[in-house]
């Protein structure tokens, strides 16, 4: 158990908060925002004074955007990143000024907005994924958090030690700027402090899984450079813009990801000697090989990363200390699952912490966090690793750039293989298909649909995301079923013959559980859910469904961990 320092033990002006969050990246900030929405105060500690200005993942997936919609910030986030009319395609070239091997067509932001505006009543995608880099989103989240009444920020502070007690966690934090110390007491502490998590290491919790892949590209140590190339579109690419541009040839394999749609990119490369970070000249050389011509490049920054990694913490909790985000699982970036899995962690954990702080959570509720989220981390890290293996399996023919029949044949063959990669960039089943079957707080009643990474099957079988529907003719904010769900649990009364909900209201009241009843006299939506009554959790997962309220007392006890 982590031990506190003498200074920690003797400070008399201890500050108090229900939840202390170590790590102010997107997962830590999202967790604080969810707690704020539930009116639960928190403090966020982060060693940096601001968010880091280096690009990471550029995918805010559909489920993450649904979470941001709940927080009321999805529309503002859609103003970040690529311009609305910028193509969302993924394109593969021999070199960026030469043959195009394959193109995976993906809609632009404007096209996605049109799809939502014209969607049918039972369309499942109220918030399509957003191509905006994590560095933009993190900066936005931090600015937004600064205005929230229930969140205290300690950016530029390091947690030096913490200690668990029967009824809480005490910690000592130190200002990096001037060495001042603060003692805090929280009911719960959550480590959202990344792959080198201090919180996890102090608990002695290890990662388990695969730490790399041995292959020519997307295996082992790679480098991500934030670059500025103002003439790339004009002089190299022409009118063949894409969200991602991949160069595949016998001399080099690299990836260019558009950040602003104008001149900034994230450039992935794996040099022959990956033990040394490439300097500006090395990045310029790799760009020249990839482009097929010289192009001016300004290197803003370069960071290493490991491809093929699929690591999950052996446990996500130790009594009152819990882990979320990269502190709990590490991904290879293929598929864009890493940060998004962390946001889903925060959505799952936040309502359970709120329930415990507010007194309506049962003794088994927090136990369900690991039981529900650890299998999802294993599933998602495995999916990302498999996609990385597929990318590394691309066979590069030595004559693929030749202006000959043999060269054309080689390009057709590799293009056909690359055209099968669409699943990596949609993976809607991974995004929306997370299920908590077998959880102690889920009342399952039927076999769930098969898990399919590339496809999502809406299902109201308890354990999965509540199927989406539009209510009425509008397709904007306030028109989605998700917009009508309460802060706590929501009981849907579906169709024209739904039973009286009084038993559920009484059961919830006796337990102190916040419950909203929502009447939807629409038989199409009732058919989608297959029952007259459906109980939806605060994180929008189905907890129970049935056609009578006879077991309301037992159901309500189970879903809050009181069984």
Coordinates of C-alpha atoms in Angstrom, one line a residue:
X1 CA 0.0 0.0 0.0
X2 CA 1.4 3.4 -0.9
X3 CA 2.8 5.3 2.1
X4 CA 2.5 9.0 2.8
X5 CA 5.4 11.3 3.7
X6 CA 5.9 12.9 7.1
X7 CA 4.8 16.2 5.6
X8 CA 1.7 14.6 4.3
X9 CA 0.8 13.1 7.7
X10 CA 1.3 16.4 9.7
X11 CA -0.5 18.9 7.5
X12 CA -3.6 20.3 9.2
X13 CA -5.2 22.2 6.4
X14 CA -6.3 19.2 4.4
X15 CA -8.6 19.9 1.5
X16 CA -11.6 17.6 0.8
X17 CA -13.2 16.4 -2.3
X18 CA -15.4 13.4 -3.2
X19 CA -13.2 12.3 -6.1
X20 CA -9.5 13.0 -6.9
X21 CA -8.4 12.5 -10.5
X22 CA -4.7 12.0 -11.3
X23 CA -4.1 12.9 -14.9
X24 CA -5.7 15.8 -16.9
X25 CA -5.7 14.3 -20.4
X26 CA -9.0 13.7 -22.3
X27 CA -10.1 10.8 -20.0
X28 CA -9.4 12.6 -16.7
X29 CA -11.1 15.7 -18.0
X30 CA -14.1 13.8 -19.4
X31 CA -14.4 12.0 -16.0
X32 CA -14.5 15.3 -14.2
X33 CA -17.1 16.6 -16.6
X34 CA -19.4 13.6 -16.2
X35 CA -19.1 13.9 -12.4
X36 CA -19.8 17.7 -12.7
X37 CA -23.0 16.8 -14.7
X38 CA -24.0 14.5 -11.8
X39 CA -23.2 17.4 -9.4
X40 CA -20.3 15.6 -7.8
X41 CA -17.2 17.8 -7.2
X42 CA -13.7 16.6 -8.1
X43 CA -10.1 17.8 -8.3
X44 CA -7.9 17.1 -11.3
X45 CA -4.1 16.9 -10.8
X46 CA -1.8 17.2 -13.9
X47 CA 1.9 17.7 -14.1
X48 CA 1.8 19.9 -17.2
X49 CA 0.4 23.4 -16.9
X50 CA -1.5 23.0 -20.2
X51 CA -2.5 20.2 -22.5
X52 CA 0.3 18.9 -24.7
X53 CA 0.5 20.3 -28.2
X54 CA 1.5 17.2 -30.1
X55 CA -0.9 15.3 -32.3
X56 CA -2.1 11.9 -31.3
X57 CA -5.3 10.1 -32.4
X58 CA -7.6 12.0 -34.8
X59 CA -10.7 10.0 -34.3
X60 CA -13.4 11.0 -31.9
X61 CA -15.6 7.9 -32.6
X62 CA -19.4 7.7 -32.7
X63 CA -19.8 6.5 -29.1
X64 CA -17.4 9.2 -27.8
X65 CA -19.4 11.8 -29.7
X66 CA -22.6 10.5 -28.1
X67 CA -21.0 11.0 -24.7
X68 CA -19.9 14.5 -25.7
X69 CA -23.5 15.1 -26.8
X70 CA -24.6 14.2 -23.2
X71 CA -22.2 16.8 -21.9
X72 CA -23.5 19.4 -24.3
X73 CA -20.3 20.0 -26.2
X74 CA -20.6 17.8 -29.3
X75 CA -21.6 20.7 -31.6
X76 CA -18.7 22.9 -30.5
X77 CA -16.2 20.0 -30.9
X78 CA -17.4 19.6 -34.5
X79 CA -15.9 23.0 -35.3
X80 CA -12.4 21.6 -34.6
X81 CA -10.1 19.8 -36.9
X82 CA -10.6 19.3 -40.6
X83 CA -12.9 21.7 -42.6
X84 CA -16.4 20.5 -43.2
X85 CA -15.9 19.8 -46.9
X86 CA -12.5 18.1 -46.5
X87 CA -12.7 14.5 -47.7
X88 CA -12.6 11.8 -45.1
X89 CA -11.0 9.3 -47.5
X90 CA -8.0 7.0 -46.8
X91 CA -5.8 6.9 -49.8
X92 CA -2.8 4.7 -50.6
X93 CA -0.1 5.7 -53.1
X94 CA 3.2 4.3 -54.3
X95 CA 4.5 7.8 -53.7
X96 CA 2.3 10.9 -53.0
X97 CA 3.1 12.4 -56.5
X98 CA 2.6 9.1 -58.3
X99 CA 0.3 6.1 -58.6
X100 CA -2.8 5.9 -56.4
X101 CA -3.2 2.2 -55.3
X102 CA -6.5 2.3 -53.5
X103 CA -8.9 4.8 -52.0
X104 CA -11.3 4.0 -49.2
X105 CA -14.2 6.5 -49.6
X106 CA -15.3 8.1 -46.4
X107 CA -17.8 11.0 -46.0
X108 CA -16.7 14.5 -45.2
X109 CA -18.1 16.3 -42.1
X110 CA -20.6 18.1 -44.3
X111 CA -21.8 14.8 -45.8
X112 CA -22.2 13.3 -42.4
X113 CA -24.2 16.3 -41.3
X114 CA -26.5 15.8 -44.3
X115 CA -26.8 12.1 -43.5
X116 CA -28.0 12.9 -40.0
X117 CA -30.4 15.6 -41.2
X118 CA -32.1 13.2 -43.6
X119 CA -31.9 10.1 -41.4
X120 CA -34.8 7.7 -40.8
X121 CA -36.5 7.5 -37.4
X122 CA -34.6 4.4 -36.3
X123 CA -31.2 5.5 -37.6
X124 CA -28.5 4.5 -35.2
X125 CA -25.9 7.2 -35.7
X126 CA -27.0 10.5 -34.2
X127 CA -23.3 11.5 -33.7
X128 CA -21.1 10.2 -36.5
X129 CA -17.4 10.0 -35.8
X130 CA -15.4 13.2 -35.9
X131 CA -11.9 13.6 -37.5
X132 CA -10.4 16.1 -35.0
X133 CA -7.0 15.5 -33.5
X134 CA -6.7 14.8 -29.8
X135 CA -4.5 17.9 -29.2
X136 CA -7.4 20.2 -30.4
X137 CA -10.0 18.3 -28.3
X138 CA -7.9 18.2 -25.2
X139 CA -7.3 22.0 -25.4
X140 CA -11.0 22.6 -25.8
X141 CA -11.9 20.3 -22.9
X142 CA -9.5 22.1 -20.6
X143 CA -10.9 25.5 -21.5
X144 CA -14.4 24.1 -21.0
X145 CA -13.5 22.5 -17.6
X146 CA -12.2 25.8 -16.3
X147 CA -15.7 27.2 -16.3
X148 CA -17.4 24.3 -14.5
X149 CA -18.4 24.9 -10.9
X150 CA -17.7 21.4 -9.5
X151 CA -14.2 21.0 -10.9
X152 CA -11.0 22.2 -9.2
X153 CA -7.9 22.1 -11.4
X154 CA -4.4 21.6 -10.2
X155 CA -2.5 21.7 -13.5
X156 CA 1.3 22.0 -12.8
X157 CA 0.9 19.8 -9.7
X158 CA 2.3 16.4 -9.1
X159 CA 0.8 13.8 -6.8
X160 CA 3.8 12.6 -4.7
X161 CA 2.1 10.0 -2.5
X162 CA -1.3 8.6 -1.5
X163 CA -2.7 6.3 1.1
X164 CA -6.0 4.4 1.3
X165 CA -8.1 4.4 4.4
X166 CA -11.3 2.5 5.3
X167 CA -13.5 5.5 4.3
X168 CA -11.3 7.4 1.8
X169 CA -7.9 8.2 0.2
X170 CA -5.5 10.8 1.4
X171 CA -2.9 12.3 -0.9
X172 CA 0.0 14.8 -1.0
X173 CA 0.4 17.0 -4.1
X174 CA 3.3 19.4 -4.9
X175 CA 3.4 22.4 -7.1
X176 CA 6.1 21.9 -9.8
X177 CA 6.6 25.7 -10.1
X178 CA 7.4 26.6 -6.5
X179 CA 7.3 23.4 -4.4
X180 CA 4.2 24.2 -2.4
X181 CA 2.4 21.2 -1.0
X182 CA -1.3 20.5 -0.5
X183 CA -2.9 17.7 1.4
X184 CA -6.2 16.3 0.1
X185 CA -8.7 13.8 1.3
X186 CA -11.1 12.1 -1.2
X187 CA -13.6 9.4 -1.0
X188 CA -12.2 7.9 -4.2
X189 CA -9.1 8.3 -6.3
X190 CA -8.9 7.6 -10.1
X191 CA -5.7 7.2 -12.0
X192 CA -6.0 8.6 -15.5
X193 CA -2.3 9.3 -15.7
X194 CA -1.3 7.4 -18.8
X195 CA 0.8 4.4 -19.7
X196 CA 3.5 5.2 -17.0
X197 CA 0.7 5.7 -14.4
X198 CA 2.1 6.6 -11.0
X199 CA -1.2 5.5 -9.5
X200 CA -1.1 2.0 -11.1
X201 CA 2.6 1.5 -10.3
X202 CA 2.1 2.4 -6.6
X203 CA -0.5 -0.3 -6.4
X204 CA 1.8 -2.8 -8.0
X205 CA -0.7 -3.5 -10.8
X206 CA 1.0 -4.8 -14.0
X207 CA 0.0 -4.8 -17.6
X208 CA -0.7 -8.1 -19.3
X209 CA -0.7 -8.8 -23.0
X210 CA 1.4 -8.2 -26.1
X211 CA 4.0 -5.4 -26.1
X212 CA 4.9 -5.2 -29.8
X213 CA 4.7 -6.7 -33.3
X214 CA 7.8 -7.8 -35.3
X215 CA 7.1 -6.6 -38.8
X216 CA 8.4 -4.0 -41.3
X217 CA 5.8 -1.4 -40.7
X218 CA 3.4 -0.9 -37.8
X219 CA 5.6 -3.1 -35.7
X220 CA 8.0 -2.1 -32.9
X221 CA 9.2 1.4 -32.3
X222 CA 7.9 4.0 -34.6
X223 CA 7.9 7.8 -34.7
X224 CA 5.2 10.4 -35.0
X225 CA 6.3 13.9 -36.3
X226 CA 4.1 17.0 -36.2
X227 CA 5.1 18.7 -39.4
X228 CA 4.2 21.7 -41.4
X229 CA 4.3 21.2 -45.2
X230 CA 2.6 24.3 -46.8
X231 CA 3.2 23.2 -50.4
X232 CA 2.2 19.5 -50.1
X233 CA -1.2 19.8 -51.6
X234 CA -0.3 22.3 -54.3
X235 CA 3.0 20.7 -55.5
X236 CA 2.7 17.0 -54.6
X237 CA -0.8 15.8 -54.1
X238 CA -2.9 18.0 -56.4
X239 CA -6.6 17.3 -56.1
X240 CA -6.2 13.9 -54.4
X241 CA -6.6 15.0 -50.8
X242 CA -7.5 12.5 -48.1
X243 CA -7.8 12.3 -44.3
X244 CA -4.9 9.8 -44.3
X245 CA -2.3 9.4 -47.1
X246 CA -0.2 6.2 -47.1
X247 CA 3.0 5.8 -49.1
X248 CA 3.8 2.2 -49.9
X249 CA 6.9 1.5 -52.0
X250 CA 10.2 -0.6 -51.9
X251 CA 12.1 2.3 -50.3
X252 CA 9.7 3.6 -47.7
X253 CA 6.4 3.2 -46.0
X254 CA 4.9 6.2 -44.2
X255 CA 1.6 7.8 -43.3
X256 CA 0.5 11.4 -43.5
X257 CA -2.6 12.4 -41.5
X258 CA -4.2 15.7 -42.2
X259 CA -4.7 17.8 -39.1
X260 CA -6.0 21.2 -40.3
X261 CA -6.7 20.5 -44.0
X262 CA -4.1 23.1 -45.0
X263 CA -0.5 22.6 -44.0
X264 CA -0.2 20.7 -40.7
X265 CA 0.1 16.9 -40.7
X266 CA 1.0 14.0 -38.4
X267 CA 3.7 12.0 -40.1
X268 CA 4.4 8.4 -39.1
X269 CA 7.6 6.7 -40.0
X270 CA 9.8 3.8 -39.0
X271 CA 13.5 4.5 -39.7
X272 CA 16.0 1.7 -40.2
X273 CA 17.6 2.5 -36.9
X274 CA 14.6 3.0 -34.6
X275 CA 16.7 3.3 -31.5
X276 CA 17.4 7.0 -32.3
X277 CA 14.7 9.6 -32.8
X278 CA 14.9 11.0 -36.3
X279 CA 16.1 14.6 -36.5
X280 CA 14.8 17.2 -38.9
X281 CA 17.0 16.0 -41.8
X282 CA 15.8 12.4 -41.3
X283 CA 12.2 13.4 -41.4
X284 CA 12.9 15.6 -44.5
X285 CA 14.5 12.6 -46.2
X286 CA 11.6 10.3 -45.4
X287 CA 9.2 12.9 -46.7
X288 CA 11.2 13.2 -50.0
X289 CA 11.1 9.4 -50.5
X290 CA 7.4 9.3 -49.7
X291 CA 6.5 12.3 -51.9
X292 CA 8.7 11.4 -54.9
X293 CA 10.1 14.9 -54.9
X294 CA 11.5 17.5 -52.6
X295 CA 9.0 19.3 -50.5
X296 CA 9.8 21.9 -47.8
X297 CA 9.0 20.5 -44.3
X298 CA 9.1 22.2 -40.9
X299 CA 9.3 19.7 -38.1
X300 CA 7.4 21.0 -35.0
X301 CA 8.1 17.9 -32.8
X302 CA 8.7 14.2 -32.9
X303 CA 7.7 11.5 -30.4
X304 CA 8.2 7.7 -30.3
X305 CA 5.4 5.2 -30.1
X306 CA 5.1 1.4 -30.1
X307 CA 3.1 -0.3 -32.8
X308 CA 1.3 -3.6 -32.2
X309 CA 1.1 -3.0 -28.4
X310 CA -2.0 -4.6 -26.7
X311 CA -1.7 -4.3 -22.9
X312 CA -4.4 -4.4 -20.3
X313 CA -3.9 -3.9 -16.5
X314 CA -4.4 -7.1 -14.5
X315 CA -7.0 -5.3 -12.4
X316 CA -8.7 -1.9 -12.7
X317 CA -9.3 -1.3 -9.0
X318 CA -7.9 -1.7 -5.5
X319 CA -10.7 -0.7 -3.1
X320 CA -11.1 3.0 -3.4
X321 CA -8.4 3.5 -6.1
X322 CA -9.4 2.9 -9.7
X323 CA -7.8 3.1 -13.1
X324 CA -9.1 4.5 -16.4
X325 CA -7.8 5.3 -19.9
X326 CA -4.2 4.5 -20.7
X327 CA -3.5 3.8 -17.1
X328 CA -5.7 0.7 -17.5
X329 CA -5.0 -0.2 -21.2
X330 CA -2.5 0.6 -23.9
X331 CA -3.3 0.4 -27.6
X332 CA -1.6 0.5 -31.0
X333 CA -3.3 3.4 -32.8
X334 CA -4.8 1.4 -35.6
X335 CA -8.6 1.9 -35.5
X336 CA -8.4 4.8 -33.2
X337 CA -9.7 2.8 -30.3
X338 CA -7.4 3.9 -27.5
X339 CA -8.6 7.3 -26.2
X340 CA -12.2 6.4 -27.2
X341 CA -12.1 3.3 -25.0
X342 CA -10.9 5.6 -22.2
X343 CA -13.8 8.0 -22.6
X344 CA -16.1 5.0 -22.4
X345 CA -14.4 4.0 -19.2
X346 CA -15.1 7.5 -17.8
X347 CA -18.8 7.2 -18.8
X348 CA -19.1 3.9 -17.1
X349 CA -17.2 4.8 -13.9
X350 CA -18.6 8.3 -13.4
X351 CA -22.2 7.4 -12.6
X352 CA -21.1 4.6 -10.3
X353 CA -18.9 7.0 -8.3
X354 CA -21.7 9.5 -8.2
X355 CA -24.0 6.8 -6.9
X356 CA -21.5 5.9 -4.1
X357 CA -20.9 9.6 -3.2
X358 CA -24.6 10.4 -3.1
X359 CA -25.5 7.3 -1.2
X360 CA -27.7 5.3 -3.6
X361 CA -25.0 2.9 -4.9
X362 CA -25.0 -0.5 -3.4
X363 CA -22.0 -2.4 -2.0
X364 CA -21.5 -4.3 -5.3
X365 CA -21.8 -1.3 -7.7
X366 CA -18.1 -0.3 -8.0
X367 CA -17.1 -4.0 -8.4
X368 CA -19.0 -3.9 -11.7
X369 CA -16.6 -1.3 -13.1
X370 CA -13.8 -3.8 -13.6
X371 CA -16.1 -6.6 -14.5
X372 CA -17.7 -4.5 -17.3
X373 CA -14.7 -2.6 -18.6
X374 CA -11.7 -5.0 -18.4
X375 CA -13.2 -7.4 -21.0
X376 CA -13.9 -4.4 -23.3
X377 CA -10.3 -3.3 -23.0
X378 CA -9.1 -6.8 -23.9
X379 CA -11.5 -6.9 -26.9
X380 CA -10.6 -3.5 -28.2
X381 CA -6.8 -3.8 -27.8
X382 CA -7.0 -7.1 -29.6
X383 CA -9.0 -5.6 -32.4
X384 CA -6.4 -2.8 -32.8
X385 CA -3.5 -5.2 -32.8
X386 CA -5.1 -7.4 -35.4
X387 CA -5.6 -4.4 -37.7
X388 CA -1.9 -3.5 -37.2
X389 CA -0.9 -7.0 -38.2
X390 CA -3.0 -6.7 -41.4
X391 CA -1.2 -3.4 -42.3
X392 CA 2.2 -4.9 -41.7
X393 CA 1.3 -7.9 -43.9
X394 CA 1.2 -5.8 -47.0
X395 CA 3.6 -7.3 -49.5
X396 CA 5.6 -4.8 -51.5
X397 CA 6.7 -5.9 -55.0
X398 CA 10.1 -4.5 -56.2
X399 CA 8.6 -3.7 -59.6
X400 CA 5.4 -2.0 -58.3
X401 CA 6.5 1.4 -59.5
X402 CA 7.6 0.3 -63.0
X403 CA 5.7 1.6 -66.0
X404 CA 5.2 -1.9 -67.3
X405 CA 2.6 -4.6 -67.4
X406 CA 4.4 -6.3 -64.5
X407 CA 4.3 -3.0 -62.5
X408 CA 0.6 -2.5 -63.3
X409 CA -0.2 -6.0 -62.2
X410 CA 1.7 -5.5 -58.9
X411 CA -0.2 -2.3 -58.3
X412 CA -3.6 -3.9 -59.0
X413 CA -2.8 -6.8 -56.6
X414 CA -1.7 -4.6 -53.7
X415 CA -4.5 -2.1 -54.4
X416 CA -7.0 -5.0 -54.1
X417 CA -5.6 -6.0 -50.8
X418 CA -5.5 -2.4 -49.5
X419 CA -9.1 -1.9 -50.5
X420 CA -10.1 -4.5 -47.9
X421 CA -8.9 -2.2 -45.0
X422 CA -12.2 -0.3 -44.8
X423 CA -13.0 -2.1 -41.6
X424 CA -10.1 -0.4 -39.8
X425 CA -11.5 3.0 -40.5
X426 CA -15.2 2.3 -39.8
X427 CA -15.1 -0.5 -37.1
X428 CA -18.6 0.6 -36.1
X429 CA -19.1 -2.6 -34.2
X430 CA -16.2 -1.8 -32.0
X431 CA -17.5 1.8 -31.5
X432 CA -21.1 1.0 -30.6
X433 CA -21.1 -2.7 -29.8
X434 CA -19.5 -2.8 -26.3
X435 CA -21.6 -5.1 -24.1
X436 CA -21.7 -5.9 -20.4
X437 CA -23.3 -9.3 -20.6
X438 CA -22.9 -11.2 -17.3
X439 CA -22.4 -8.1 -15.2
X440 CA -23.8 -8.4 -11.7
X441 CA -25.9 -5.2 -12.2
X442 CA -27.4 -6.3 -15.5
X443 CA -30.7 -8.3 -15.7
X444 CA -30.0 -10.3 -18.9
X445 CA -33.0 -11.9 -20.7
X446 CA -31.8 -13.2 -24.1
X447 CA -28.7 -14.1 -26.1
X448 CA -27.0 -10.9 -27.4
X449 CA -26.1 -10.4 -31.1
X450 CA -22.8 -11.8 -32.2
X451 CA -19.9 -9.4 -31.7
X452 CA -18.8 -8.1 -35.1
X453 CA -16.0 -5.4 -35.2
X454 CA -17.1 -4.1 -38.6
X455 CA -20.9 -4.0 -38.1
X456 CA -23.3 -2.9 -35.4
X457 CA -26.6 -4.6 -34.7
X458 CA -28.9 -2.5 -32.6
X459 CA -30.2 -4.7 -29.7
X460 CA -32.1 -4.0 -26.5
X461 CA -30.9 -7.2 -24.9
X462 CA -29.8 -5.9 -21.5
X463 CA -26.1 -5.1 -21.4
X464 CA -25.6 -3.2 -24.6
X465 CA -26.0 0.4 -25.7
X466 CA -29.6 1.5 -25.8
X467 CA -30.7 1.5 -29.5
X468 CA -31.2 5.0 -30.9
X469 CA -34.3 6.6 -32.3
X470 CA -35.3 10.0 -33.4
X471 CA -38.4 11.4 -31.7
X472 CA -40.6 13.5 -34.0
X473 CA -39.5 15.1 -37.3
X474 CA -36.4 17.0 -36.1
X475 CA -32.8 15.8 -36.3
X476 CA -31.1 18.3 -34.1
X477 CA -30.3 18.8 -30.5
X478 CA -33.2 17.8 -28.3
X479 CA -34.7 15.5 -31.0
X480 CA -32.8 12.3 -30.1
X481 CA -34.1 9.7 -27.7
X482 CA -30.7 10.1 -26.0
X483 CA -31.5 13.8 -25.4
X484 CA -34.6 12.8 -23.4
X485 CA -32.9 10.4 -21.0
X486 CA -32.6 11.6 -17.4
X487 CA -29.4 12.2 -15.4
X488 CA -30.0 9.0 -13.4
X489 CA -31.9 5.9 -14.6
X490 CA -34.6 6.2 -17.2
X491 CA -37.6 4.0 -17.5
X492 CA -39.0 3.9 -21.0
X493 CA -42.7 3.1 -21.4
X494 CA -43.0 2.1 -25.1
X495 CA -45.9 1.7 -27.4
X496 CA -49.6 2.3 -26.7
X497 CA -50.1 -0.4 -24.1
X498 CA -47.3 0.1 -21.7
X499 CA -48.1 -0.8 -18.0
X500 CA -48.2 1.5 -15.1
X501 CA -44.7 2.6 -13.9
X502 CA -45.7 3.3 -10.3
X503 CA -44.0 0.3 -8.9
X504 CA -40.6 1.3 -10.4
X505 CA -41.1 4.9 -9.2
X506 CA -41.8 3.7 -5.6
X507 CA -38.9 1.2 -5.7
X508 CA -36.5 3.9 -6.9
X509 CA -37.7 6.4 -4.3
X510 CA -37.2 3.9 -1.5
X511 CA -33.6 3.3 -2.5
X512 CA -32.9 7.0 -3.3
X513 CA -32.2 6.2 -6.9
X514 CA -32.8 9.1 -9.4
X515 CA -35.4 7.8 -11.9
X516 CA -37.0 9.5 -14.9
X517 CA -40.0 8.0 -16.6
X518 CA -40.3 8.6 -20.4
X519 CA -43.4 7.8 -22.3
X520 CA -42.9 7.0 -26.0
X521 CA -46.2 5.8 -27.5
X522 CA -44.5 4.8 -30.8
X523 CA -44.9 1.2 -31.8
X524 CA -41.9 1.2 -34.1
X525 CA -39.7 2.1 -31.2
X526 CA -41.4 -0.5 -29.1
X527 CA -40.7 -3.1 -31.7
X528 CA -37.0 -2.0 -31.8
X529 CA -36.8 -2.6 -28.0
X530 CA -39.1 -5.7 -28.0
X531 CA -40.6 -4.9 -24.6
X532 CA -43.1 -2.5 -23.1
X533 CA -40.7 -1.4 -20.3
X534 CA -37.0 -0.7 -20.6
X535 CA -34.7 0.5 -17.8
X536 CA -31.7 2.5 -19.1
X537 CA -28.7 3.3 -17.0
X538 CA -27.1 6.7 -16.7
X539 CA -24.4 5.6 -19.3
X540 CA -27.1 4.7 -21.8
X541 CA -26.8 1.0 -21.5
X542 CA -29.9 -1.2 -21.1
X543 CA -30.0 -2.6 -17.5
X544 CA -33.4 -4.5 -17.7
X545 CA -36.5 -4.8 -19.9
X546 CA -39.8 -6.5 -19.4
X547 CA -43.6 -6.3 -20.0
X548 CA -44.6 -5.9 -16.4
X549 CA -43.5 -4.0 -13.3
X550 CA -44.0 -6.9 -11.0
X551 CA -40.3 -7.3 -10.1
X552 CA -39.6 -3.6 -9.8
X553 CA -38.1 -3.8 -6.3
X554 CA -35.7 -6.6 -7.1
X555 CA -34.7 -5.1 -10.4
X556 CA -33.9 -1.7 -8.9
X557 CA -31.8 -3.3 -6.2
X558 CA -29.9 -5.3 -8.7
X559 CA -29.0 -2.5 -11.1
X560 CA -27.5 -0.3 -8.4
X561 CA -25.5 -3.2 -6.9
X562 CA -27.7 -3.7 -3.9
X563 CA -28.6 -7.3 -4.6

